[in-house]
Coordinates of C-alpha atoms and ligand atoms in Angstrom, one line a residue:
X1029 CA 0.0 0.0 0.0
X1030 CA 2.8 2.5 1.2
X1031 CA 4.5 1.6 -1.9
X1032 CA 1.9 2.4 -4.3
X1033 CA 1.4 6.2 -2.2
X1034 CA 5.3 6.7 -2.9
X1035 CA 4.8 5.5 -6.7
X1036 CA 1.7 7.9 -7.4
X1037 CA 3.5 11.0 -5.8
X1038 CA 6.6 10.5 -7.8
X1039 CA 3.9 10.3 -11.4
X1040 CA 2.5 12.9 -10.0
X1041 CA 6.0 15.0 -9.3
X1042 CA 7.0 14.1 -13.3
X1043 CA 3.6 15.2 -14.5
X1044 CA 3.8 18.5 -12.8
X1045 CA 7.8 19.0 -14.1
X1046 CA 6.9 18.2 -17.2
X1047 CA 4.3 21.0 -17.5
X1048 CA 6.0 23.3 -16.1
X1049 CA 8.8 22.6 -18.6
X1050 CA 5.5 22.8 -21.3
X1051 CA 4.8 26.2 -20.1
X1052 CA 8.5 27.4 -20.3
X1053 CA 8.5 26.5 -23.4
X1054 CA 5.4 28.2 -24.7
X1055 CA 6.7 31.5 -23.2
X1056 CA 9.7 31.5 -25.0
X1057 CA 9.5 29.2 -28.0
X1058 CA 7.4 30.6 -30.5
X1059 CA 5.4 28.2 -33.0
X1060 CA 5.4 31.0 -35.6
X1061 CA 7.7 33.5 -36.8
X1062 CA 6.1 36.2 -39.3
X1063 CA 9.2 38.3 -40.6
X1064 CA 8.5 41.5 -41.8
X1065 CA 11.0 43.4 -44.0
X1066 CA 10.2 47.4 -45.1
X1067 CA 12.3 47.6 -47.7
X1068 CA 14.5 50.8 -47.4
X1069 CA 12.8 51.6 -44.3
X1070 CA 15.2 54.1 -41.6
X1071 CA 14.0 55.8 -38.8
X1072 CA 13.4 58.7 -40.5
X1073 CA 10.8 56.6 -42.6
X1074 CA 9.1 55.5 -39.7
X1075 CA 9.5 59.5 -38.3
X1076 CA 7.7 60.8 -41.2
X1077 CA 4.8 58.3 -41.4
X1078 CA 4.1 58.7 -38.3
X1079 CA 3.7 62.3 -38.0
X1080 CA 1.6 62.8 -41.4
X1081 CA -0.4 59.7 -39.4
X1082 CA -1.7 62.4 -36.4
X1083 CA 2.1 60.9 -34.2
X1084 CA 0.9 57.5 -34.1
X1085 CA 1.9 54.1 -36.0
X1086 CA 1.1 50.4 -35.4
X1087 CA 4.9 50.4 -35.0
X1088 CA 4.4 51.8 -31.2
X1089 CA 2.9 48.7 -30.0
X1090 CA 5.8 46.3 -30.4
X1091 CA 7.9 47.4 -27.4
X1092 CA 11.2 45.0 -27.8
X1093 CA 13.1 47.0 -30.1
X1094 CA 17.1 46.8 -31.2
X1095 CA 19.4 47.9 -33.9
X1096 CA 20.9 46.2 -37.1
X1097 CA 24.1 46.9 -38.6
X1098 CA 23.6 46.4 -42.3
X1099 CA 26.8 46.4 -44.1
X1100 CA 27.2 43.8 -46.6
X1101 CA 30.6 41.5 -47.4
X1102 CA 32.0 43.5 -50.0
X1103 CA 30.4 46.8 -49.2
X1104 CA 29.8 49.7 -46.6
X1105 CA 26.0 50.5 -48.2
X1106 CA 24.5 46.8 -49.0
X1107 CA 21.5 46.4 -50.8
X1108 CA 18.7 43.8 -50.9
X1109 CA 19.6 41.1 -52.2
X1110 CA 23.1 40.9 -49.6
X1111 CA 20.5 42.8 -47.2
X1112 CA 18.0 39.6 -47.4
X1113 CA 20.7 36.9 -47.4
X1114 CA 21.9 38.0 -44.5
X1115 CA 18.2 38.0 -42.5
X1116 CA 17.5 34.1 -45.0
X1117 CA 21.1 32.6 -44.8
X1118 CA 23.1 34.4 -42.0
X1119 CA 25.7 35.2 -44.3
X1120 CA 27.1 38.3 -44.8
X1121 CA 27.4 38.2 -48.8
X1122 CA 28.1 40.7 -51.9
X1123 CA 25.9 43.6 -53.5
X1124 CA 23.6 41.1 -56.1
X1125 CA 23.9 37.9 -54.4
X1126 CA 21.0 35.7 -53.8
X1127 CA 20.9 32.7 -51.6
X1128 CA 24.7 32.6 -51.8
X1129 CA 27.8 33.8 -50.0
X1130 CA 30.8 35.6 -50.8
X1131 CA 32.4 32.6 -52.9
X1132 CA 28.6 31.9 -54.8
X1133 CA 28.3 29.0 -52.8
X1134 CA 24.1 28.1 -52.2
X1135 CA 23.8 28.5 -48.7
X1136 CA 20.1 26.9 -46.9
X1137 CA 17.8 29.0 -46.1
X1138 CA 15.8 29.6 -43.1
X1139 CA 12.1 29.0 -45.1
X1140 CA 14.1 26.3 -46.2
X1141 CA 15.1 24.9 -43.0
X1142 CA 11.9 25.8 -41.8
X1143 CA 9.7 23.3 -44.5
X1144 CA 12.6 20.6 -43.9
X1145 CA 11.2 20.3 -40.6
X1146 CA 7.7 20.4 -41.1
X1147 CA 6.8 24.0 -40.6
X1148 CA 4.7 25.8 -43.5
X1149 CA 6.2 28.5 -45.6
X1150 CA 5.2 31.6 -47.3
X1151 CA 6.3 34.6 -48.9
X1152 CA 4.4 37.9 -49.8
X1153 CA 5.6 40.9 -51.4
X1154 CA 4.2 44.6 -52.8
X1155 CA 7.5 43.7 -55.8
X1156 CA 7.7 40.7 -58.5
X1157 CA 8.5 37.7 -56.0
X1158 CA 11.3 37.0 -57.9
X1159 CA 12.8 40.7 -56.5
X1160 CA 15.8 40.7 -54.4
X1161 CA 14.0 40.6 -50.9
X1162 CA 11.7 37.8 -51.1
X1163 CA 14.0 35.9 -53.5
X1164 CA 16.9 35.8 -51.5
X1165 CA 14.6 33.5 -48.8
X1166 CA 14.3 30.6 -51.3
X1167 CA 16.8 31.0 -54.7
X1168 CA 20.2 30.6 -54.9
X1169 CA 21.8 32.7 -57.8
X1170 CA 24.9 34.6 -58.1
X1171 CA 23.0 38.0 -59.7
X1172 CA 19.6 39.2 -58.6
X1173 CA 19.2 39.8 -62.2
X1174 CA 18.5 36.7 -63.0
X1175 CA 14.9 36.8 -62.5
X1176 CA 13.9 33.7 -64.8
X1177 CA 16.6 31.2 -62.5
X1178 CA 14.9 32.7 -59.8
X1179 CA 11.4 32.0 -60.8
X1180 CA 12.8 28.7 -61.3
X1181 CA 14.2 28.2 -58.0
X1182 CA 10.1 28.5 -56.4
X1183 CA 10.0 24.8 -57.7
X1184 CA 12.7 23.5 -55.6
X1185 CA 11.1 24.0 -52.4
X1186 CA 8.2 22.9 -51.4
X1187 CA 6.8 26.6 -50.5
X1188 CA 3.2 26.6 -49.5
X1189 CA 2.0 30.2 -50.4
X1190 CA 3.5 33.1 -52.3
X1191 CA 1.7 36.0 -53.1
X1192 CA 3.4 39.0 -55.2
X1193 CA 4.3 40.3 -58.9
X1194 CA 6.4 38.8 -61.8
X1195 CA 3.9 36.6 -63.5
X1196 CA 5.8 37.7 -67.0
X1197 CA 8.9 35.2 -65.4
X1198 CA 6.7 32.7 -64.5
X1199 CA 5.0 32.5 -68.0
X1200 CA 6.8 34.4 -70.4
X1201 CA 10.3 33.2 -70.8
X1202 CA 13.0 33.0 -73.0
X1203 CA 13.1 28.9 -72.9
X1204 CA 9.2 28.8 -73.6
X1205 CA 8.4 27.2 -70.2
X1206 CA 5.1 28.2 -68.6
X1207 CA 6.4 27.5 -64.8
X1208 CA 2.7 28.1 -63.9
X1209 CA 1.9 24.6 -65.2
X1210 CA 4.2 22.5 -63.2
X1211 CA 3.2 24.6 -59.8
X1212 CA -0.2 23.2 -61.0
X1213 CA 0.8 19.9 -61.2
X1214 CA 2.7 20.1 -57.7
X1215 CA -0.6 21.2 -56.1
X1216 CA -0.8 24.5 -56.4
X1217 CA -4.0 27.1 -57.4
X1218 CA -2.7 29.5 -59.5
X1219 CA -4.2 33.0 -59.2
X1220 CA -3.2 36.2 -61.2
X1221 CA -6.0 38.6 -59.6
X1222 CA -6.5 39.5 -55.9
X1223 CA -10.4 38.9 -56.2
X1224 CA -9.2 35.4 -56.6
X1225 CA -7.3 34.4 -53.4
X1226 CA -9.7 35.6 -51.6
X1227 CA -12.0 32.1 -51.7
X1228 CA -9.3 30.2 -51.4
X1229 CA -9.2 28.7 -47.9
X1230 CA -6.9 25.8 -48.0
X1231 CA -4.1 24.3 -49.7
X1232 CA -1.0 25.8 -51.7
X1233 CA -1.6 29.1 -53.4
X1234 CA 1.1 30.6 -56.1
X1235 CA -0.4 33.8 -56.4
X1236 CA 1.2 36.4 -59.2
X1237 CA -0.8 39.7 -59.5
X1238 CA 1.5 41.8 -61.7
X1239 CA 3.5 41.0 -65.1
X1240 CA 6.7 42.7 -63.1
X1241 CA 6.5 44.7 -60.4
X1242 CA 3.2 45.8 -58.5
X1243 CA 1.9 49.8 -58.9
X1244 CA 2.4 51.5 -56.4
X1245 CA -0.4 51.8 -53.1
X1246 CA -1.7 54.8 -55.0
X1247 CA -1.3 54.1 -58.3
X1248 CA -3.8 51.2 -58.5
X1249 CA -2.5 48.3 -56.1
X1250 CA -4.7 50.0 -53.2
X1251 CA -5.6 47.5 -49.8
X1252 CA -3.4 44.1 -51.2
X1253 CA -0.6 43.5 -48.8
X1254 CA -2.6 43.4 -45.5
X1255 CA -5.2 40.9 -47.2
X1256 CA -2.1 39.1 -49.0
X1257 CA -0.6 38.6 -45.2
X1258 CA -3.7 37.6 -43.6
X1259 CA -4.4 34.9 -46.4
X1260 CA -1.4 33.5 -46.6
X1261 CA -1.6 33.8 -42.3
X1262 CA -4.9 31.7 -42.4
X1263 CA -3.8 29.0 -45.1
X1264 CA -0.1 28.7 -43.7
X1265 CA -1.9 28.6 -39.7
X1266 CA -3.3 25.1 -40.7
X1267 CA -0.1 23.5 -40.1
X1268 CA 0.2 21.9 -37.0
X1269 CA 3.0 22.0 -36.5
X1270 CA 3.6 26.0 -36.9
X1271 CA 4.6 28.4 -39.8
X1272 CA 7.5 30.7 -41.2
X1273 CA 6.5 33.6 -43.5
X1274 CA 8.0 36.6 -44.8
X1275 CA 6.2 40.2 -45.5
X1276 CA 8.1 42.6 -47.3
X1277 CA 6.6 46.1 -47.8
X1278 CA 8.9 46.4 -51.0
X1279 CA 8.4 50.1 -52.4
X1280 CA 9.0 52.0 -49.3
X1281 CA 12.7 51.8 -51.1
X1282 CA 11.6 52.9 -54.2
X1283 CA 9.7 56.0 -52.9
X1284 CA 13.3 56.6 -51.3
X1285 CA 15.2 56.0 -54.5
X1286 CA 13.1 58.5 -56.5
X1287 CA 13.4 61.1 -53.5
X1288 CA 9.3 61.0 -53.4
X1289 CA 8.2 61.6 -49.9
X1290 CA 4.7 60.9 -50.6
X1291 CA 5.8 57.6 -51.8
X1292 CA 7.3 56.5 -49.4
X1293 CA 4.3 58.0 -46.7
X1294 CA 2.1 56.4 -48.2
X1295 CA 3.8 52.8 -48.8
X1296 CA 4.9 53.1 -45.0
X1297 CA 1.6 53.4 -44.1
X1298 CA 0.5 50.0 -46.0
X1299 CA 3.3 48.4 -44.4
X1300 CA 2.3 49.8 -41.1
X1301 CA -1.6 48.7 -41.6
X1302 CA 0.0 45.2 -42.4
X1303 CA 2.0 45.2 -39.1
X1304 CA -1.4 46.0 -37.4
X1305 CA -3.1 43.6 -38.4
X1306 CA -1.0 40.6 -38.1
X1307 CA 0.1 41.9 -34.4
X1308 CA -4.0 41.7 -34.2
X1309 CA -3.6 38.0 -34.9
X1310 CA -0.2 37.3 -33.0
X1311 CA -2.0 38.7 -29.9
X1312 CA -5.3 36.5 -30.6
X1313 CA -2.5 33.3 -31.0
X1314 CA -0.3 33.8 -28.4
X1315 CA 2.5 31.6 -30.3
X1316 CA 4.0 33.9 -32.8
X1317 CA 7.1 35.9 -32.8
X1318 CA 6.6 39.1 -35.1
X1319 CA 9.8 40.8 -36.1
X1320 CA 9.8 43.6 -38.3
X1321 CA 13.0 45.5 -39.3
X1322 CA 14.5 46.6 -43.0
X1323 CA 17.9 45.6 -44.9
X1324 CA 18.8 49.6 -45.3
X1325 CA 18.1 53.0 -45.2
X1326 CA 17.2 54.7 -48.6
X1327 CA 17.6 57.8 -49.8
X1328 CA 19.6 59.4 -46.9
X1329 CA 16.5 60.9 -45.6
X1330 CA 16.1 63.6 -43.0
X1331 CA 13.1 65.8 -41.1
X1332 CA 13.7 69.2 -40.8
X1333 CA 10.0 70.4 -40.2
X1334 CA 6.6 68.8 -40.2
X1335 CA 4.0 69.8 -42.4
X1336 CA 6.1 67.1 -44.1
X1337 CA 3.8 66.5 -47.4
X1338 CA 3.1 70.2 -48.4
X1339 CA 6.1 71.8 -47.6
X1340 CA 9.4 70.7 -49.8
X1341 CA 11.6 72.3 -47.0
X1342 CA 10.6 70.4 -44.4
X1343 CA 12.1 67.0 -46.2
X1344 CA 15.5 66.7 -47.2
X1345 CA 16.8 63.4 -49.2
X1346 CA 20.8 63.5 -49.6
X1347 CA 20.9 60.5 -51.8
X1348 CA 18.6 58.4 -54.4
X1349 CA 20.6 55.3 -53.3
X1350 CA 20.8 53.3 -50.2
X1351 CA 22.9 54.6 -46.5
X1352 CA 24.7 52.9 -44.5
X1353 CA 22.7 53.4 -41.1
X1354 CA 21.7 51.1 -38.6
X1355 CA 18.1 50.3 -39.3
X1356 CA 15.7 49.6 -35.9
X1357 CA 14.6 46.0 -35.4
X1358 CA 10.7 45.4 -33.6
X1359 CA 10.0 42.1 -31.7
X1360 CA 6.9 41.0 -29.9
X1361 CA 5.8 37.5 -29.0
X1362 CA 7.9 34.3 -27.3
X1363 CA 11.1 35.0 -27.9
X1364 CA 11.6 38.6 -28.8
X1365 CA 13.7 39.7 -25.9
X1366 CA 16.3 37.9 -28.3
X1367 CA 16.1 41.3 -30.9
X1368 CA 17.4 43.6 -28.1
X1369 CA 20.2 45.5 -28.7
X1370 CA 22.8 46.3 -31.5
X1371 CA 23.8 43.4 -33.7
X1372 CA 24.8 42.6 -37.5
X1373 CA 22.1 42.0 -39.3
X1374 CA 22.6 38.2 -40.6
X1375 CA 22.6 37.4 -35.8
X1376 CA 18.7 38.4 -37.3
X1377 CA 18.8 34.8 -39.1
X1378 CA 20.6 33.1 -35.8
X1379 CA 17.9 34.2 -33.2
X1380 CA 15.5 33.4 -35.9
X1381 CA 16.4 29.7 -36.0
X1382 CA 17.0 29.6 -32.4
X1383 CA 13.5 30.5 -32.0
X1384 CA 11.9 27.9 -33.9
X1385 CA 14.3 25.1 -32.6
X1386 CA 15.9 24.7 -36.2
X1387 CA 19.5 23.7 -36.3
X1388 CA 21.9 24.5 -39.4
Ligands
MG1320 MG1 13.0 44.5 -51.7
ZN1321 ZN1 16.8 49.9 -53.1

């Protein structure tokens, strides 16, 4: 009898360990990790958005926040593709590169990693989705030029949703292949109008909105990233056994490159009405890390005053290419005390894998 007391209070000790451990590990082990990348997007970005937005952002609710140092292998200023590579690979690489480091050589990738070990994968973008940023997460090419290679590359991986431009490299390329056939035959609905996606509730969705690029928020692609997140959120949340997907508000660069400041307001803001809304759902889930963060600075932008879309002398731009300024990095979920502090930005691809217990 006495024996039997001793036996059920030692279960009972391992059940009660072994949930605590459970609960330790819910609190700091995320299931999810959305990663969201503002292309060209500086403080001063953020600054100007926010104040033409009545001094308030969605950015203000995410309260871990650090700095990354964005240099690339072979250069001071990096851009994109190195920029990405570093967040997909953690591998400081050269101006162009995609997927590979300094000697060319394919190096995994965290979506990679991530669908090697059952997670589900995604990738949405306001640029083709063969473009430097979201390419660099799942191609491997030496030049970011090489758009058709990339397009290629989407049918290596098993990807489960990927929602952006650059149909024309998909279907209309130089060796004749329409690459929309064989994501067909792997399981894929194809869609090539935002109307479309949105009955689409389960499976693998390839969707490819633009021949190239998209417009920009005001020139005709309007409300499409925050719905583009929040489908590919709900199909890639079916998984079980957790999610990795990538966001990149890709023009907020290009606004910078052309010197526009409404541009880049206005695509800031999209970006920012993105953030809210998948913080809405990473709140509801209570298992996803959100990071959000950019690969560089552009245009050398700087705030003087702030009636900052009506008067030209408020805004100053000292450059219409990329700086070389730290860039902040926003955490919120398990695990984001990890994206404190001041860190080179391919560390962002470390504590990413830490995070979702993936080993390189
Ligand atoms: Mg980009
Ligand atoms: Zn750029």
């Amino acid at each position: 009898m006495k024996n039997i007391f001793i036996l059920v209070g030692l279960l009972f000790m391992i059940a009660c360990a072994s949930n605590e451990k459970k609960q330790e590990t819910l609190a700091n082990k995320p299931k999810n990790i959305i990663f969201m990348i503002g292309d060209g997007m500086g403080v001063a970005q953020i600054q100007a958005a926010m104040t033409v937005n009545n001094n308030q952002l969605n950015f203000e609710r995410v309260t871990n926040v650090g700095f990354s140092k964005t240099s690339s292998s072979d250069n001071y200023i990096t851009d994109s593709a190195a920029g990405a590579t570093a967040f997909s690979a953690g591998k400081k690489t050269y101006n162009g590169a995609i997927g590979v480091d300094a000697d060319t050589v394919a190096q995994k990738t965290i979506l990679e990693y991530a669908e090697e070990a059952g997670l589900a994968t995604g990738l949405v973008a306001t640029s083709s989705i063969t473009h430097a940023t979201p390419a660099s997460f799942i191609a491997h090419q030496p030049s970011r030029e090489m758009a058709e290679e990339i397009a290629l590359d989407f049918l290596k991986t098993d990807i489960d949703v990927f929602i952006g431009g650059g149909k024309d490299y998909f279907t209309k390329r130089n060796d004749s292949l329409d690459l929309t056939t064989d994501l067909e035959k792997n399981g894929y609905k194809v869609v090539f109008e935002q109307a479309e996606f949105a009955n689409i509730t389960s499976g693998k969705l390839a969707a490819l909105l633009a021949p190239d690029g998209m417009p920009a928020f005001s020139k005709g692609r309007g409300d499409m990233l925050a719905p583009a997140a929040m489908k590919a959120i709900e199909l890639l949340n079916k998984n079980d056994q957790g999610f990795f997907l990538m966001i990149e508000g890709s023009q907020i660069d290009w606004g910078g490159h052309e010197n526009d400041i409404e541009y880049v307001v206005s695509e800031l803001l999209d970006f920012d009405n993105t953030i809210g809304q998948v913080l809405d759902f990473a709140a509801k889930d209570g298992e996803t890390l959100v990071i959000i963060t950019a690969d560089h600075e552009t245009g050398g932008l700087t705030l003087v005053g702030d009636n900052i879309m009506n008067d030209t002398t408020a805004v100053h731009f000292s450059t219409t290419h990329h700086t070389a300024v730290m860039v902040p990095v926003y955490a919120s979920g398990p695990g984001a005390d990890a994206f404190s502090g001041t860190y080179e930005n391919n560390t962002i691809f470390t504590k990413m894998m830490k995070a979702l217990n993936l080993t390189p």
